């Protein structure tokens, strides 16, 4: 890496309330050489609000391969760039992840100015378990990968977080209900905006609600994880019967009792005594 190499800085932008933009984020935009933006029109409004004038370069899903190389060339030539998305943290459910990866491959330093993120904000508001969670982003609009994604989550015990647009919410709620069964959920909409709302309900009740009304605003869906599978506890007699089967397969009495006890959640000695007694 050249000593004159520049730096890419990821800057989180407000998800609804411009007052959430930090002084450090403003400074990063003021001092960079260029800003790579998902939609330059959206970012221009942000820059105008804070009186910032900097060159804007579009970087989005449709031009990320060619534009990524161009941006890296500028960074390697000594320019300092900022990457932003329309709202929230860039590179999270966002094509910016490819640019960050490319920078690391080329030895270009990458830094971050943390900012608002809908994932953690919604999770904190939901009132569902937060110790472990999984961010699932937007579901695929194509049926096959969408169904495969949902099928993979049927046994997921962690709280799940999804993004969804209002015009797709009804279908997504219905698909979640079909795949996961009825679960507790929180629908968090318009985070940090005037009409911010947290709707704590269930998937079934939410489906019914939006059969009667049209959803409005951007949604984050927080879904309760699957309940732990109930463990079936075998009796000592059942474990001894299993140990007998292992004896017939050639195991020693001690090994058979140990194996059967481990599978049945019992103590080896208890199973061994019954096994010896019956034999």
CSV table of C-alpha atoms in Angstrom, one decimal:
chain,number,residue,atom,x,y,z
A,1,UNK,CA,0.0,0.0,0.0
A,2,UNK,CA,1.3,3.5,-0.9
A,3,UNK,CA,2.1,5.9,1.9
A,4,UNK,CA,0.0,8.4,0.0
A,5,UNK,CA,-3.1,6.1,0.0
A,6,UNK,CA,-6.3,7.7,1.2
A,7,UNK,CA,-9.0,6.3,3.5
A,8,UNK,CA,-12.6,5.3,3.1
A,9,UNK,CA,-14.9,6.3,6.0
A,10,UNK,CA,-18.3,4.8,6.5
A,11,UNK,CA,-20.7,7.5,7.9
A,12,UNK,CA,-24.1,6.6,9.3
A,13,UNK,CA,-26.8,9.0,8.3
A,14,UNK,CA,-30.2,9.8,10.0
A,15,UNK,CA,-33.0,7.4,9.5
A,16,UNK,CA,-35.7,10.0,9.9
A,17,UNK,CA,-34.6,12.8,12.3
A,18,UNK,CA,-31.8,15.1,11.1
A,19,UNK,CA,-30.9,16.0,14.7
A,20,UNK,CA,-29.4,12.5,15.0
A,21,UNK,CA,-26.5,13.5,12.7
A,22,UNK,CA,-23.5,13.7,14.9
A,23,UNK,CA,-20.8,16.5,14.9
A,24,UNK,CA,-18.2,13.9,14.0
A,25,UNK,CA,-20.3,12.8,11.0
A,26,UNK,CA,-20.6,16.4,9.8
A,27,UNK,CA,-16.8,16.9,10.2
A,28,UNK,CA,-16.2,13.7,8.1
A,29,UNK,CA,-18.3,15.0,5.3
A,30,UNK,CA,-16.7,18.5,5.5
A,31,UNK,CA,-13.1,17.2,5.3
A,32,UNK,CA,-13.3,14.4,2.7
A,33,UNK,CA,-12.5,14.7,-1.0
A,34,UNK,CA,-15.6,13.0,-2.3
A,35,UNK,CA,-18.8,11.3,-1.1
A,36,UNK,CA,-20.1,8.0,-2.5
A,37,UNK,CA,-23.8,7.9,-2.1
A,38,UNK,CA,-26.6,5.4,-2.8
A,39,UNK,CA,-28.8,8.1,-4.2
A,40,UNK,CA,-27.0,11.4,-4.8
A,41,UNK,CA,-30.4,13.3,-4.7
A,42,UNK,CA,-31.1,12.1,-1.2
A,43,UNK,CA,-27.6,12.8,0.0
A,44,UNK,CA,-27.6,16.3,-1.6
A,45,UNK,CA,-30.6,17.2,0.7
A,46,UNK,CA,-28.6,16.2,3.7
A,47,UNK,CA,-25.6,18.2,2.6
A,48,UNK,CA,-27.7,21.3,1.8
A,49,UNK,CA,-29.3,21.1,5.3
A,50,UNK,CA,-25.8,21.3,6.9
A,51,UNK,CA,-24.3,23.7,4.4
A,52,UNK,CA,-21.8,21.1,3.1
A,53,UNK,CA,-20.5,21.3,-0.5
A,54,UNK,CA,-18.6,18.2,-1.7
A,55,UNK,CA,-18.4,16.2,-5.0
A,56,UNK,CA,-21.0,13.4,-5.0
A,57,UNK,CA,-20.5,10.1,-6.8
A,58,UNK,CA,-23.3,7.5,-7.2
A,59,UNK,CA,-22.5,4.1,-5.9
A,60,UNK,CA,-25.4,1.6,-5.9
A,61,UNK,CA,-26.4,-2.0,-6.7
A,62,UNK,CA,-26.4,-1.5,-10.4
A,63,UNK,CA,-22.9,0.1,-10.8
A,64,UNK,CA,-21.0,-1.2,-7.8
A,65,UNK,CA,-18.5,-3.4,-9.7
A,66,UNK,CA,-17.3,-0.8,-12.2
A,67,UNK,CA,-17.7,2.2,-9.8
A,68,UNK,CA,-16.0,0.3,-6.9
A,69,UNK,CA,-12.8,0.0,-8.9
A,70,UNK,CA,-13.0,3.6,-9.9
A,71,UNK,CA,-13.4,4.7,-6.2
A,72,UNK,CA,-10.6,2.5,-5.1
A,73,UNK,CA,-8.3,4.0,-7.7
A,74,UNK,CA,-9.1,7.5,-6.3
A,75,UNK,CA,-8.4,6.3,-2.8
A,76,UNK,CA,-5.1,4.6,-3.8
A,77,UNK,CA,-4.2,7.9,-5.4
A,78,UNK,CA,-4.4,9.7,-2.1
A,79,UNK,CA,-8.0,11.0,-1.9
A,80,UNK,CA,-10.1,10.5,1.2
A,81,UNK,CA,-13.7,9.3,0.5
A,82,UNK,CA,-16.9,8.9,2.6
A,83,UNK,CA,-19.5,6.2,1.9
A,84,UNK,CA,-23.1,6.9,2.9
A,85,UNK,CA,-26.4,5.2,2.3
A,86,UNK,CA,-29.8,6.9,1.9
A,87,UNK,CA,-30.4,6.3,5.6
A,88,UNK,CA,-28.7,4.4,8.4
A,89,UNK,CA,-25.4,2.6,8.3
A,90,UNK,CA,-23.8,2.0,4.9
A,91,UNK,CA,-22.8,-1.6,4.1
A,92,UNK,CA,-25.6,-3.0,6.3
A,93,UNK,CA,-28.1,-4.7,3.9
A,94,UNK,CA,-26.5,-2.4,1.4
A,95,UNK,CA,-24.2,-2.7,-1.7
A,96,UNK,CA,-21.6,-0.8,0.3
A,97,UNK,CA,-20.4,-4.1,1.7
A,98,UNK,CA,-18.8,-4.9,-1.6
A,99,UNK,CA,-16.8,-1.6,-1.6
A,100,UNK,CA,-15.6,-2.2,1.9
A,101,UNK,CA,-14.5,-5.7,0.9
A,102,UNK,CA,-12.7,-4.4,-2.1
A,103,UNK,CA,-10.9,-1.7,-0.1
A,104,UNK,CA,-9.6,-4.4,2.4
A,105,UNK,CA,-8.4,-6.5,-0.6
A,106,UNK,CA,-6.5,-3.6,-1.9
A,107,UNK,CA,-5.0,-2.5,1.5
A,108,UNK,CA,-7.0,0.7,1.7
A,109,UNK,CA,-7.8,1.7,5.3
A,110,UNK,CA,-11.5,1.8,6.2
A,111,UNK,CA,-12.9,3.7,9.2
A,112,UNK,CA,-16.3,4.3,10.5
A,113,UNK,CA,-18.4,7.1,12.1
A,114,UNK,CA,-21.2,5.2,13.8
A,115,UNK,CA,-24.7,6.5,13.3
A,116,UNK,CA,-28.4,5.6,13.5
A,117,UNK,CA,-29.4,2.1,12.5
A,118,UNK,CA,-33.0,0.8,12.2
A,119,UNK,CA,-32.0,-2.8,13.3
A,120,UNK,CA,-30.8,-2.0,16.8
A,121,UNK,CA,-33.3,0.8,17.3
A,122,UNK,CA,-36.3,-1.4,16.5
A,123,UNK,CA,-34.9,-4.3,18.6
A,124,UNK,CA,-34.5,-2.0,21.6
A,125,UNK,CA,-38.1,-0.8,21.2
A,126,UNK,CA,-39.7,-4.2,20.6
A,127,UNK,CA,-39.6,-5.6,24.1
A,128,UNK,CA,-38.6,-9.1,22.9
A,129,UNK,CA,-35.4,-10.9,24.0
A,130,UNK,CA,-32.3,-9.1,22.8
A,131,UNK,CA,-29.5,-11.2,24.3
A,132,UNK,CA,-29.2,-13.0,20.9
A,133,UNK,CA,-30.7,-11.9,17.7
A,134,UNK,CA,-30.3,-12.4,13.9
A,135,UNK,CA,-30.7,-9.7,11.3
A,136,UNK,CA,-32.5,-11.1,8.2
A,137,UNK,CA,-32.8,-7.9,6.1
A,138,UNK,CA,-35.3,-7.9,3.2
A,139,UNK,CA,-36.8,-11.2,2.1
A,140,UNK,CA,-36.2,-12.1,-1.6
A,141,UNK,CA,-39.1,-11.2,-3.9
A,142,UNK,CA,-38.6,-14.4,-5.9
A,143,UNK,CA,-40.6,-17.3,-4.5
A,144,UNK,CA,-38.0,-20.1,-4.4
A,145,UNK,CA,-35.2,-18.3,-2.5
A,146,UNK,CA,-37.8,-16.6,-0.3
A,147,UNK,CA,-39.3,-19.9,0.7
A,148,UNK,CA,-35.9,-21.4,1.3
A,149,UNK,CA,-34.9,-18.5,3.5
A,150,UNK,CA,-38.1,-18.8,5.6
A,151,UNK,CA,-37.8,-22.6,5.8
A,152,UNK,CA,-34.3,-22.2,7.2
A,153,UNK,CA,-35.7,-20.0,10.1
A,154,UNK,CA,-38.4,-22.4,11.4
A,155,UNK,CA,-36.2,-23.6,14.2
A,156,UNK,CA,-34.4,-20.3,14.8
A,157,UNK,CA,-34.4,-19.7,18.6
A,158,UNK,CA,-33.0,-16.1,18.3
A,159,UNK,CA,-35.1,-13.0,17.9
A,160,UNK,CA,-35.3,-12.2,14.2
A,161,UNK,CA,-35.3,-8.8,12.6
A,162,UNK,CA,-36.6,-8.1,9.1
A,163,UNK,CA,-36.9,-4.9,7.0
A,164,UNK,CA,-40.0,-4.3,4.8
A,165,UNK,CA,-41.6,-1.7,2.6
A,166,UNK,CA,-45.3,-0.8,3.3
A,167,UNK,CA,-46.6,-2.1,0.0
A,168,UNK,CA,-45.0,-5.6,0.6
A,169,UNK,CA,-45.9,-5.9,4.3
A,170,UNK,CA,-49.1,-7.8,4.0
A,171,UNK,CA,-47.5,-10.6,1.9
A,172,UNK,CA,-44.5,-10.8,4.1
A,173,UNK,CA,-46.6,-11.1,7.3
A,174,UNK,CA,-48.7,-13.8,5.6
A,175,UNK,CA,-45.5,-15.7,4.5
A,176,UNK,CA,-44.0,-15.4,8.0
A,177,UNK,CA,-47.2,-16.8,9.6
A,178,UNK,CA,-47.3,-19.7,7.1
A,179,UNK,CA,-43.6,-20.6,7.6
A,180,UNK,CA,-43.1,-19.9,11.4
A,181,UNK,CA,-46.6,-20.3,12.8
A,182,UNK,CA,-48.1,-17.7,15.2
A,183,UNK,CA,-45.4,-15.8,17.1
A,184,UNK,CA,-45.2,-12.6,19.1
A,185,UNK,CA,-43.9,-9.8,17.0
A,186,UNK,CA,-43.3,-6.0,17.1
A,187,UNK,CA,-43.9,-3.9,14.1
A,188,UNK,CA,-41.8,-0.8,14.4
A,189,UNK,CA,-42.6,1.9,11.9
A,190,UNK,CA,-41.2,5.3,11.0
A,191,UNK,CA,-38.4,5.2,13.5
A,192,UNK,CA,-37.3,8.6,14.8
A,193,UNK,CA,-40.0,10.3,12.7
A,194,UNK,CA,-43.1,12.2,13.8
A,195,UNK,CA,-45.4,9.1,13.4
A,196,UNK,CA,-43.0,6.6,15.1
A,197,UNK,CA,-45.0,3.7,16.4
A,198,UNK,CA,-44.4,0.3,18.0
A,199,UNK,CA,-47.2,-2.2,17.5
A,200,UNK,CA,-46.7,-5.3,19.8
A,201,UNK,CA,-48.9,-8.0,18.5
A,202,UNK,CA,-48.8,-11.5,16.9
A,203,UNK,CA,-48.3,-12.6,13.3
A,204,UNK,CA,-51.9,-13.7,13.1
A,205,UNK,CA,-53.3,-10.5,14.6
A,206,UNK,CA,-51.0,-8.4,12.4
A,207,UNK,CA,-52.3,-10.2,9.3
A,208,UNK,CA,-55.9,-9.5,10.3
A,209,UNK,CA,-55.1,-5.9,11.1
A,210,UNK,CA,-53.7,-5.2,7.7
A,211,UNK,CA,-56.5,-6.9,5.9
A,212,UNK,CA,-58.6,-4.0,7.2
A,213,UNK,CA,-56.1,-1.2,6.6
A,214,UNK,CA,-53.2,-0.3,4.4
A,215,UNK,CA,-49.7,-0.1,6.0
A,216,UNK,CA,-48.0,3.2,5.9
A,217,UNK,CA,-44.3,4.0,6.5
A,218,UNK,CA,-41.2,2.0,6.5
A,219,UNK,CA,-41.4,-1.1,8.8
A,220,UNK,CA,-39.0,-3.2,10.8
A,221,UNK,CA,-40.5,-6.5,11.8
A,222,UNK,CA,-39.1,-8.0,15.0
A,223,UNK,CA,-40.2,-11.7,15.4
A,224,UNK,CA,-39.9,-13.9,18.5
A,225,UNK,CA,-37.6,-16.9,18.1
A,226,UNK,CA,-38.8,-20.5,18.2
A,227,UNK,CA,-39.6,-22.1,21.5
A,228,UNK,CA,-37.0,-24.7,22.7
A,229,UNK,CA,-37.9,-28.2,21.6
A,230,UNK,CA,-39.4,-30.2,24.4
A,231,UNK,CA,-37.0,-33.0,25.5
A,232,UNK,CA,-38.6,-36.5,25.8
A,233,UNK,CA,-37.3,-38.2,28.9
A,234,UNK,CA,-37.0,-42.0,28.7
A,235,UNK,CA,-37.7,-44.3,31.7
A,236,UNK,CA,-34.9,-46.4,33.1
A,237,UNK,CA,-36.6,-49.5,31.7
A,238,UNK,CA,-36.7,-48.0,28.2
A,239,UNK,CA,-33.0,-47.1,28.5
A,240,UNK,CA,-32.3,-50.7,29.6
A,241,UNK,CA,-34.1,-52.0,26.6
A,242,UNK,CA,-32.0,-49.8,24.4
A,243,UNK,CA,-28.9,-51.0,26.1
A,244,UNK,CA,-29.9,-54.6,25.4
A,245,UNK,CA,-30.1,-53.7,21.7
A,246,UNK,CA,-26.6,-52.4,21.9
A,247,UNK,CA,-25.5,-55.7,23.6
A,248,UNK,CA,-26.9,-57.6,20.6
A,249,UNK,CA,-24.8,-55.4,18.3
A,250,UNK,CA,-21.6,-56.5,20.1
A,251,UNK,CA,-21.1,-53.8,22.8
A,252,UNK,CA,-19.9,-54.7,26.3
A,253,UNK,CA,-22.5,-54.3,29.1
A,254,UNK,CA,-20.6,-51.2,30.4
A,255,UNK,CA,-20.4,-49.6,27.0
A,256,UNK,CA,-24.0,-50.4,26.2
A,257,UNK,CA,-25.3,-48.9,29.5
A,258,UNK,CA,-23.1,-45.8,29.0
A,259,UNK,CA,-24.3,-45.2,25.5
A,260,UNK,CA,-28.0,-45.8,26.3
A,261,UNK,CA,-27.8,-43.6,29.4
A,262,UNK,CA,-26.3,-40.7,27.4
A,263,UNK,CA,-29.0,-40.9,24.8
A,264,UNK,CA,-31.8,-41.1,27.3
A,265,UNK,CA,-30.5,-38.4,29.7
A,266,UNK,CA,-30.1,-40.9,32.6
A,267,UNK,CA,-27.2,-42.0,34.8
A,268,UNK,CA,-25.1,-44.9,33.6
A,269,UNK,CA,-25.2,-46.8,36.9
A,270,UNK,CA,-29.0,-46.8,36.9
A,271,UNK,CA,-29.2,-48.3,33.4
A,272,UNK,CA,-26.3,-50.7,34.1
A,273,UNK,CA,-28.0,-52.2,37.2
A,274,UNK,CA,-31.2,-52.9,35.3
A,275,UNK,CA,-29.3,-54.3,32.4
A,276,UNK,CA,-27.3,-56.8,34.6
A,277,UNK,CA,-30.4,-57.7,36.6
A,278,UNK,CA,-32.4,-58.6,33.5
A,279,UNK,CA,-29.5,-60.5,32.0
